[in-house]
């Protein structure tokens, strides 16, 4: 494998302040995060969380970085492409609406539902260590374990960040 990416889970959040906050956006049409300032704050939060995470260094391997800069994207929770994941992954995969209903069972579906997805690509050093090998390198094996822990840390922190911004959030 030339590189390994961890998908940052999907975060759904419902606008709880002004109805103007969500609208047309980056990917897939309506109900996508529109505010460039908020998008930038979310991206900065994810970048800073990865940079300061204790799981982003392989201490036993000289402090080798685990992840390069994360990729962050936004989409409507009702985008048809997101709906295809249930078919591709399996029936156990929750759609954004299903995840929201599971987290908030006493409420109806939210008017606006958006998804924030992030990817933590392995660092160049880890990718290089794993090239032209039949079995995973030690760097890749340790990086995989650390990246899973970092993913959980960043995902949970992002939910807290959104809550502090006044939005309701869930990370299935």
JSON list of C-alpha atoms in Angstrom, two decimals:
[
{"chain": "A", "resi": 1, "resn": "UNK", "atom": "CA", "xyz": [0.00, 0.00, 0.00]},
{"chain": "A", "resi": 2, "resn": "UNK", "atom": "CA", "xyz": [1.33, 3.39, -0.92]},
{"chain": "A", "resi": 3, "resn": "UNK", "atom": "CA", "xyz": [-0.78, 5.17, 1.63]},
{"chain": "A", "resi": 4, "resn": "UNK", "atom": "CA", "xyz": [-3.42, 4.54, 4.18]},
{"chain": "A", "resi": 5, "resn": "UNK", "atom": "CA", "xyz": [-6.20, 6.94, 5.06]},
{"chain": "A", "resi": 6, "resn": "UNK", "atom": "CA", "xyz": [-8.55, 6.86, 7.98]},
{"chain": "A", "resi": 7, "resn": "UNK", "atom": "CA", "xyz": [-11.99, 8.30, 7.32]},
{"chain": "A", "resi": 8, "resn": "UNK", "atom": "CA", "xyz": [-12.88, 10.63, 10.08]},
{"chain": "A", "resi": 9, "resn": "UNK", "atom": "CA", "xyz": [-16.33, 9.33, 10.56]},
{"chain": "A", "resi": 10, "resn": "UNK", "atom": "CA", "xyz": [-19.29, 11.47, 9.71]},
{"chain": "A", "resi": 11, "resn": "UNK", "atom": "CA", "xyz": [-20.45, 14.28, 11.91]},
{"chain": "A", "resi": 12, "resn": "UNK", "atom": "CA", "xyz": [-23.99, 15.46, 11.52]},
{"chain": "A", "resi": 13, "resn": "UNK", "atom": "CA", "xyz": [-25.17, 18.64, 13.06]},
{"chain": "A", "resi": 14, "resn": "UNK", "atom": "CA", "xyz": [-28.36, 20.57, 13.02]},
{"chain": "A", "resi": 15, "resn": "UNK", "atom": "CA", "xyz": [-28.39, 24.34, 12.86]},
{"chain": "A", "resi": 16, "resn": "UNK", "atom": "CA", "xyz": [-29.70, 25.66, 16.14]},
{"chain": "A", "resi": 17, "resn": "UNK", "atom": "CA", "xyz": [-29.33, 29.42, 15.67]},
{"chain": "A", "resi": 18, "resn": "UNK", "atom": "CA", "xyz": [-30.20, 31.19, 12.44]},
{"chain": "A", "resi": 19, "resn": "UNK", "atom": "CA", "xyz": [-31.82, 29.47, 9.50]},
{"chain": "A", "resi": 20, "resn": "UNK", "atom": "CA", "xyz": [-29.44, 31.29, 7.16]},
{"chain": "A", "resi": 21, "resn": "UNK", "atom": "CA", "xyz": [-26.41, 29.37, 8.37]},
{"chain": "A", "resi": 22, "resn": "UNK", "atom": "CA", "xyz": [-26.94, 26.30, 6.18]},
{"chain": "A", "resi": 23, "resn": "UNK", "atom": "CA", "xyz": [-27.68, 26.48, 2.49]},
{"chain": "A", "resi": 24, "resn": "UNK", "atom": "CA", "xyz": [-26.16, 25.66, -0.87]},
{"chain": "A", "resi": 25, "resn": "UNK", "atom": "CA", "xyz": [-22.59, 24.54, -0.49]},
{"chain": "A", "resi": 26, "resn": "UNK", "atom": "CA", "xyz": [-19.50, 22.71, -1.57]},
{"chain": "A", "resi": 27, "resn": "UNK", "atom": "CA", "xyz": [-20.61, 19.19, -2.39]},
{"chain": "A", "resi": 28, "resn": "UNK", "atom": "CA", "xyz": [-23.97, 17.82, -3.38]},
{"chain": "A", "resi": 29, "resn": "UNK", "atom": "CA", "xyz": [-26.34, 20.74, -3.35]},
{"chain": "A", "resi": 30, "resn": "UNK", "atom": "CA", "xyz": [-28.58, 21.98, -0.56]},
{"chain": "A", "resi": 31, "resn": "UNK", "atom": "CA", "xyz": [-28.06, 22.02, 3.19]},
{"chain": "A", "resi": 32, "resn": "UNK", "atom": "CA", "xyz": [-24.28, 22.07, 3.08]},
{"chain": "A", "resi": 33, "resn": "UNK", "atom": "CA", "xyz": [-22.15, 24.23, 5.33]},
{"chain": "A", "resi": 34, "resn": "UNK", "atom": "CA", "xyz": [-21.97, 27.52, 3.47]},
{"chain": "A", "resi": 35, "resn": "UNK", "atom": "CA", "xyz": [-20.18, 29.90, 5.75]},
{"chain": "A", "resi": 36, "resn": "UNK", "atom": "CA", "xyz": [-16.56, 30.14, 4.62]},
{"chain": "A", "resi": 37, "resn": "UNK", "atom": "CA", "xyz": [-15.56, 31.45, 8.03]},
{"chain": "A", "resi": 38, "resn": "UNK", "atom": "CA", "xyz": [-17.10, 28.48, 9.84]},
{"chain": "A", "resi": 39, "resn": "UNK", "atom": "CA", "xyz": [-15.66, 26.02, 7.31]},
{"chain": "A", "resi": 40, "resn": "UNK", "atom": "CA", "xyz": [-12.25, 27.55, 7.91]},
{"chain": "A", "resi": 41, "resn": "UNK", "atom": "CA", "xyz": [-12.65, 27.29, 11.69]},
{"chain": "A", "resi": 42, "resn": "UNK", "atom": "CA", "xyz": [-13.66, 23.63, 11.38]},
{"chain": "A", "resi": 43, "resn": "UNK", "atom": "CA", "xyz": [-10.70, 22.88, 9.08]},
{"chain": "A", "resi": 44, "resn": "UNK", "atom": "CA", "xyz": [-8.36, 24.73, 11.44]},
{"chain": "A", "resi": 45, "resn": "UNK", "atom": "CA", "xyz": [-9.74, 22.81, 14.43]},
{"chain": "A", "resi": 46, "resn": "UNK", "atom": "CA", "xyz": [-9.13, 19.46, 12.72]},
{"chain": "A", "resi": 47, "resn": "UNK", "atom": "CA", "xyz": [-5.63, 20.49, 11.53]},
{"chain": "A", "resi": 48, "resn": "UNK", "atom": "CA", "xyz": [-4.63, 21.78, 14.97]},
{"chain": "A", "resi": 49, "resn": "UNK", "atom": "CA", "xyz": [-6.06, 18.71, 16.70]},
{"chain": "A", "resi": 50, "resn": "UNK", "atom": "CA", "xyz": [-4.02, 16.40, 14.48]},
{"chain": "A", "resi": 51, "resn": "UNK", "atom": "CA", "xyz": [-0.87, 18.50, 14.90]},
{"chain": "A", "resi": 52, "resn": "UNK", "atom": "CA", "xyz": [-1.06, 18.52, 18.71]},
{"chain": "A", "resi": 53, "resn": "UNK", "atom": "CA", "xyz": [-2.31, 14.95, 19.16]},
{"chain": "A", "resi": 54, "resn": "UNK", "atom": "CA", "xyz": [0.05, 12.72, 21.14]},
{"chain": "A", "resi": 55, "resn": "UNK", "atom": "CA", "xyz": [-1.05, 9.94, 18.75]},
{"chain": "A", "resi": 56, "resn": "UNK", "atom": "CA", "xyz": [0.52, 11.77, 15.78]},
{"chain": "A", "resi": 57, "resn": "UNK", "atom": "CA", "xyz": [4.06, 10.72, 16.73]},
{"chain": "A", "resi": 58, "resn": "UNK", "atom": "CA", "xyz": [5.54, 7.23, 16.87]},
{"chain": "A", "resi": 59, "resn": "UNK", "atom": "CA", "xyz": [7.74, 7.71, 19.92]},
{"chain": "A", "resi": 60, "resn": "UNK", "atom": "CA", "xyz": [9.28, 4.23, 19.63]},
{"chain": "A", "resi": 61, "resn": "UNK", "atom": "CA", "xyz": [10.36, 5.10, 16.09]},
{"chain": "A", "resi": 62, "resn": "UNK", "atom": "CA", "xyz": [12.09, 8.42, 16.76]},
{"chain": "A", "resi": 63, "resn": "UNK", "atom": "CA", "xyz": [8.95, 10.58, 16.80]},
{"chain": "A", "resi": 64, "resn": "UNK", "atom": "CA", "xyz": [8.00, 9.70, 13.22]},
{"chain": "A", "resi": 65, "resn": "UNK", "atom": "CA", "xyz": [4.79, 11.58, 12.28]},
{"chain": "A", "resi": 66, "resn": "UNK", "atom": "CA", "xyz": [1.74, 9.39, 11.72]},
{"chain": "A", "resi": 67, "resn": "UNK", "atom": "CA", "xyz": [-0.48, 11.68, 9.62]},
{"chain": "A", "resi": 68, "resn": "UNK", "atom": "CA", "xyz": [0.05, 14.35, 7.03]},
{"chain": "A", "resi": 69, "resn": "UNK", "atom": "CA", "xyz": [-2.30, 17.34, 6.96]},
{"chain": "A", "resi": 70, "resn": "UNK", "atom": "CA", "xyz": [-5.91, 16.14, 7.18]},
{"chain": "A", "resi": 71, "resn": "UNK", "atom": "CA", "xyz": [-8.38, 16.55, 4.35]},
{"chain": "A", "resi": 72, "resn": "UNK", "atom": "CA", "xyz": [-11.73, 18.01, 5.41]},
{"chain": "A", "resi": 73, "resn": "UNK", "atom": "CA", "xyz": [-14.92, 18.14, 3.35]},
{"chain": "A", "resi": 74, "resn": "UNK", "atom": "CA", "xyz": [-18.56, 19.12, 3.77]},
{"chain": "A", "resi": 75, "resn": "UNK", "atom": "CA", "xyz": [-21.71, 17.70, 2.20]},
{"chain": "A", "resi": 76, "resn": "UNK", "atom": "CA", "xyz": [-25.45, 17.64, 2.59]},
{"chain": "A", "resi": 77, "resn": "UNK", "atom": "CA", "xyz": [-26.57, 14.84, 4.87]},
{"chain": "A", "resi": 78, "resn": "UNK", "atom": "CA", "xyz": [-29.08, 13.97, 2.19]},
{"chain": "A", "resi": 79, "resn": "UNK", "atom": "CA", "xyz": [-26.64, 13.88, -0.74]},
{"chain": "A", "resi": 80, "resn": "UNK", "atom": "CA", "xyz": [-27.29, 10.83, -2.94]},
{"chain": "A", "resi": 81, "resn": "UNK", "atom": "CA", "xyz": [-23.60, 9.90, -2.88]},
{"chain": "A", "resi": 82, "resn": "UNK", "atom": "CA", "xyz": [-23.69, 9.56, 0.90]},
{"chain": "A", "resi": 83, "resn": "UNK", "atom": "CA", "xyz": [-26.76, 7.37, 0.48]},
{"chain": "A", "resi": 84, "resn": "UNK", "atom": "CA", "xyz": [-24.72, 4.99, -1.68]},
{"chain": "A", "resi": 85, "resn": "UNK", "atom": "CA", "xyz": [-22.46, 4.19, 1.28]},
{"chain": "A", "resi": 86, "resn": "UNK", "atom": "CA", "xyz": [-25.17, 2.03, 2.84]},
{"chain": "A", "resi": 87, "resn": "UNK", "atom": "CA", "xyz": [-25.24, -0.07, -0.33]},
{"chain": "A", "resi": 88, "resn": "UNK", "atom": "CA", "xyz": [-21.45, -0.16, -0.69]},
{"chain": "A", "resi": 89, "resn": "UNK", "atom": "CA", "xyz": [-20.59, -0.79, 2.98]},
{"chain": "A", "resi": 90, "resn": "UNK", "atom": "CA", "xyz": [-23.60, -2.79, 4.08]},
{"chain": "A", "resi": 91, "resn": "UNK", "atom": "CA", "xyz": [-26.96, -2.48, 5.76]},
{"chain": "A", "resi": 92, "resn": "UNK", "atom": "CA", "xyz": [-25.30, -1.89, 9.15]},
{"chain": "A", "resi": 93, "resn": "UNK", "atom": "CA", "xyz": [-23.93, 1.46, 7.89]},
{"chain": "A", "resi": 94, "resn": "UNK", "atom": "CA", "xyz": [-26.13, 4.28, 9.21]},
{"chain": "A", "resi": 95, "resn": "UNK", "atom": "CA", "xyz": [-27.24, 7.06, 6.93]},
{"chain": "A", "resi": 96, "resn": "UNK", "atom": "CA", "xyz": [-26.93, 10.56, 8.40]},
{"chain": "A", "resi": 97, "resn": "UNK", "atom": "CA", "xyz": [-30.70, 10.63, 9.03]},
{"chain": "A", "resi": 98, "resn": "UNK", "atom": "CA", "xyz": [-30.56, 7.22, 10.75]},
{"chain": "A", "resi": 99, "resn": "UNK", "atom": "CA", "xyz": [-27.62, 8.29, 12.92]},
{"chain": "A", "resi": 100, "resn": "UNK", "atom": "CA", "xyz": [-29.46, 11.47, 13.88]},
{"chain": "A", "resi": 101, "resn": "UNK", "atom": "CA", "xyz": [-32.66, 9.57, 14.77]},
{"chain": "A", "resi": 102, "resn": "UNK", "atom": "CA", "xyz": [-30.62, 7.08, 16.81]},
{"chain": "A", "resi": 103, "resn": "UNK", "atom": "CA", "xyz": [-28.94, 9.90, 18.75]},
{"chain": "A", "resi": 104, "resn": "UNK", "atom": "CA", "xyz": [-32.13, 11.95, 19.15]},
{"chain": "A", "resi": 105, "resn": "UNK", "atom": "CA", "xyz": [-35.00, 9.42, 19.08]},
{"chain": "A", "resi": 106, "resn": "UNK", "atom": "CA", "xyz": [-37.68, 11.79, 20.40]},
{"chain": "A", "resi": 107, "resn": "UNK", "atom": "CA", "xyz": [-37.24, 14.29, 17.58]},
{"chain": "A", "resi": 108, "resn": "UNK", "atom": "CA", "xyz": [-38.31, 14.31, 13.99]},
{"chain": "A", "resi": 109, "resn": "UNK", "atom": "CA", "xyz": [-35.78, 14.61, 11.19]},
{"chain": "A", "resi": 110, "resn": "UNK", "atom": "CA", "xyz": [-33.83, 17.87, 11.24]},
{"chain": "A", "resi": 111, "resn": "UNK", "atom": "CA", "xyz": [-34.61, 20.44, 8.58]},
{"chain": "A", "resi": 112, "resn": "UNK", "atom": "CA", "xyz": [-30.93, 20.92, 7.79]},
{"chain": "A", "resi": 113, "resn": "UNK", "atom": "CA", "xyz": [-28.50, 18.04, 8.10]},
{"chain": "A", "resi": 114, "resn": "UNK", "atom": "CA", "xyz": [-24.87, 18.36, 7.07]},
{"chain": "A", "resi": 115, "resn": "UNK", "atom": "CA", "xyz": [-21.93, 16.00, 7.08]},
{"chain": "A", "resi": 116, "resn": "UNK", "atom": "CA", "xyz": [-18.33, 16.85, 7.88]},
{"chain": "A", "resi": 117, "resn": "UNK", "atom": "CA", "xyz": [-15.89, 14.18, 6.79]},
{"chain": "A", "resi": 118, "resn": "UNK", "atom": "CA", "xyz": [-12.15, 14.16, 7.32]},
{"chain": "A", "resi": 119, "resn": "UNK", "atom": "CA", "xyz": [-9.33, 11.89, 6.24]},
{"chain": "A", "resi": 120, "resn": "UNK", "atom": "CA", "xyz": [-6.01, 11.45, 8.03]},
{"chain": "A", "resi": 121, "resn": "UNK", "atom": "CA", "xyz": [-3.56, 10.35, 5.32]},
{"chain": "A", "resi": 122, "resn": "UNK", "atom": "CA", "xyz": [-0.48, 8.50, 6.51]},
{"chain": "A", "resi": 123, "resn": "UNK", "atom": "CA", "xyz": [2.70, 10.56, 6.53]},
{"chain": "A", "resi": 124, "resn": "UNK", "atom": "CA", "xyz": [5.12, 10.32, 3.64]},
{"chain": "A", "resi": 125, "resn": "UNK", "atom": "CA", "xyz": [7.58, 8.47, 5.90]},
{"chain": "A", "resi": 126, "resn": "UNK", "atom": "CA", "xyz": [5.06, 5.75, 6.72]},
{"chain": "A", "resi": 127, "resn": "UNK", "atom": "CA", "xyz": [3.97, 5.44, 3.08]},
{"chain": "A", "resi": 128, "resn": "UNK", "atom": "CA", "xyz": [7.60, 5.09, 1.98]},
{"chain": "A", "resi": 129, "resn": "UNK", "atom": "CA", "xyz": [8.31, 2.48, 4.67]},
{"chain": "A", "resi": 130, "resn": "UNK", "atom": "CA", "xyz": [5.54, 0.30, 3.29]},
{"chain": "A", "resi": 131, "resn": "UNK", "atom": "CA", "xyz": [6.37, 0.41, -0.42]},
{"chain": "A", "resi": 132, "resn": "UNK", "atom": "CA", "xyz": [7.36, -2.74, -2.28]},
{"chain": "A", "resi": 133, "resn": "UNK", "atom": "CA", "xyz": [6.70, -5.01, 0.67]},
{"chain": "A", "resi": 134, "resn": "UNK", "atom": "CA", "xyz": [4.62, -8.14, 0.92]},
{"chain": "A", "resi": 135, "resn": "UNK", "atom": "CA", "xyz": [3.85, -7.52, 4.60]},
{"chain": "A", "resi": 136, "resn": "UNK", "atom": "CA", "xyz": [3.16, -4.25, 6.40]},
{"chain": "A", "resi": 137, "resn": "UNK", "atom": "CA", "xyz": [6.15, -2.35, 7.75]},
{"chain": "A", "resi": 138, "resn": "UNK", "atom": "CA", "xyz": [6.56, -1.79, 11.49]},
{"chain": "A", "resi": 139, "resn": "UNK", "atom": "CA", "xyz": [5.88, 1.90, 10.88]},
{"chain": "A", "resi": 140, "resn": "UNK", "atom": "CA", "xyz": [2.61, 1.09, 9.10]},
{"chain": "A", "resi": 141, "resn": "UNK", "atom": "CA", "xyz": [1.44, -1.31, 11.84]},
{"chain": "A", "resi": 142, "resn": "UNK", "atom": "CA", "xyz": [2.16, 1.15, 14.65]},
{"chain": "A", "resi": 143, "resn": "UNK", "atom": "CA", "xyz": [0.83, 4.06, 12.59]},
{"chain": "A", "resi": 144, "resn": "UNK", "atom": "CA", "xyz": [-2.46, 2.23, 12.02]},
{"chain": "A", "resi": 145, "resn": "UNK", "atom": "CA", "xyz": [-3.00, 1.78, 15.77]},
{"chain": "A", "resi": 146, "resn": "UNK", "atom": "CA", "xyz": [-2.03, 5.37, 16.54]},
{"chain": "A", "resi": 147, "resn": "UNK", "atom": "CA", "xyz": [-4.15, 6.78, 13.71]},
{"chain": "A", "resi": 148, "resn": "UNK", "atom": "CA", "xyz": [-7.25, 4.96, 14.98]},
{"chain": "A", "resi": 149, "resn": "UNK", "atom": "CA", "xyz": [-6.75, 6.51, 18.43]},
{"chain": "A", "resi": 150, "resn": "UNK", "atom": "CA", "xyz": [-6.11, 9.93, 16.86]},
{"chain": "A", "resi": 151, "resn": "UNK", "atom": "CA", "xyz": [-9.21, 9.59, 14.69]},
{"chain": "A", "resi": 152, "resn": "UNK", "atom": "CA", "xyz": [-11.39, 8.96, 17.75]},
{"chain": "A", "resi": 153, "resn": "UNK", "atom": "CA", "xyz": [-9.77, 11.85, 19.63]},
{"chain": "A", "resi": 154, "resn": "UNK", "atom": "CA", "xyz": [-10.27, 14.33, 16.76]},
{"chain": "A", "resi": 155, "resn": "UNK", "atom": "CA", "xyz": [-13.81, 13.14, 15.97]},
{"chain": "A", "resi": 156, "resn": "UNK", "atom": "CA", "xyz": [-14.94, 13.42, 19.60]},
{"chain": "A", "resi": 157, "resn": "UNK", "atom": "CA", "xyz": [-13.24, 16.80, 19.95]},
{"chain": "A", "resi": 158, "resn": "UNK", "atom": "CA", "xyz": [-14.95, 18.07, 16.80]},
{"chain": "A", "resi": 159, "resn": "UNK", "atom": "CA", "xyz": [-18.34, 17.20, 18.27]},
{"chain": "A", "resi": 160, "resn": "UNK", "atom": "CA", "xyz": [-17.43, 19.20, 21.38]},
{"chain": "A", "resi": 161, "resn": "UNK", "atom": "CA", "xyz": [-16.21, 22.07, 19.18]},
{"chain": "A", "resi": 162, "resn": "UNK", "atom": "CA", "xyz": [-19.55, 22.15, 17.31]},
{"chain": "A", "resi": 163, "resn": "UNK", "atom": "CA", "xyz": [-21.51, 21.99, 20.56]},
{"chain": "A", "resi": 164, "resn": "UNK", "atom": "CA", "xyz": [-19.49, 24.96, 21.86]},
{"chain": "A", "resi": 165, "resn": "UNK", "atom": "CA", "xyz": [-20.36, 26.81, 18.63]},
{"chain": "A", "resi": 166, "resn": "UNK", "atom": "CA", "xyz": [-24.05, 26.30, 19.41]},
{"chain": "A", "resi": 167, "resn": "UNK", "atom": "CA", "xyz": [-24.80, 23.35, 17.12]},
{"chain": "A", "resi": 168, "resn": "UNK", "atom": "CA", "xyz": [-26.11, 19.92, 18.01]},
{"chain": "A", "resi": 169, "resn": "UNK", "atom": "CA", "xyz": [-23.82, 17.18, 16.78]},
{"chain": "A", "resi": 170, "resn": "UNK", "atom": "CA", "xyz": [-23.45, 13.43, 16.65]},
{"chain": "A", "resi": 171, "resn": "UNK", "atom": "CA", "xyz": [-20.55, 11.26, 15.51]},
{"chain": "A", "resi": 172, "resn": "UNK", "atom": "CA", "xyz": [-21.75, 7.71, 14.86]}
]
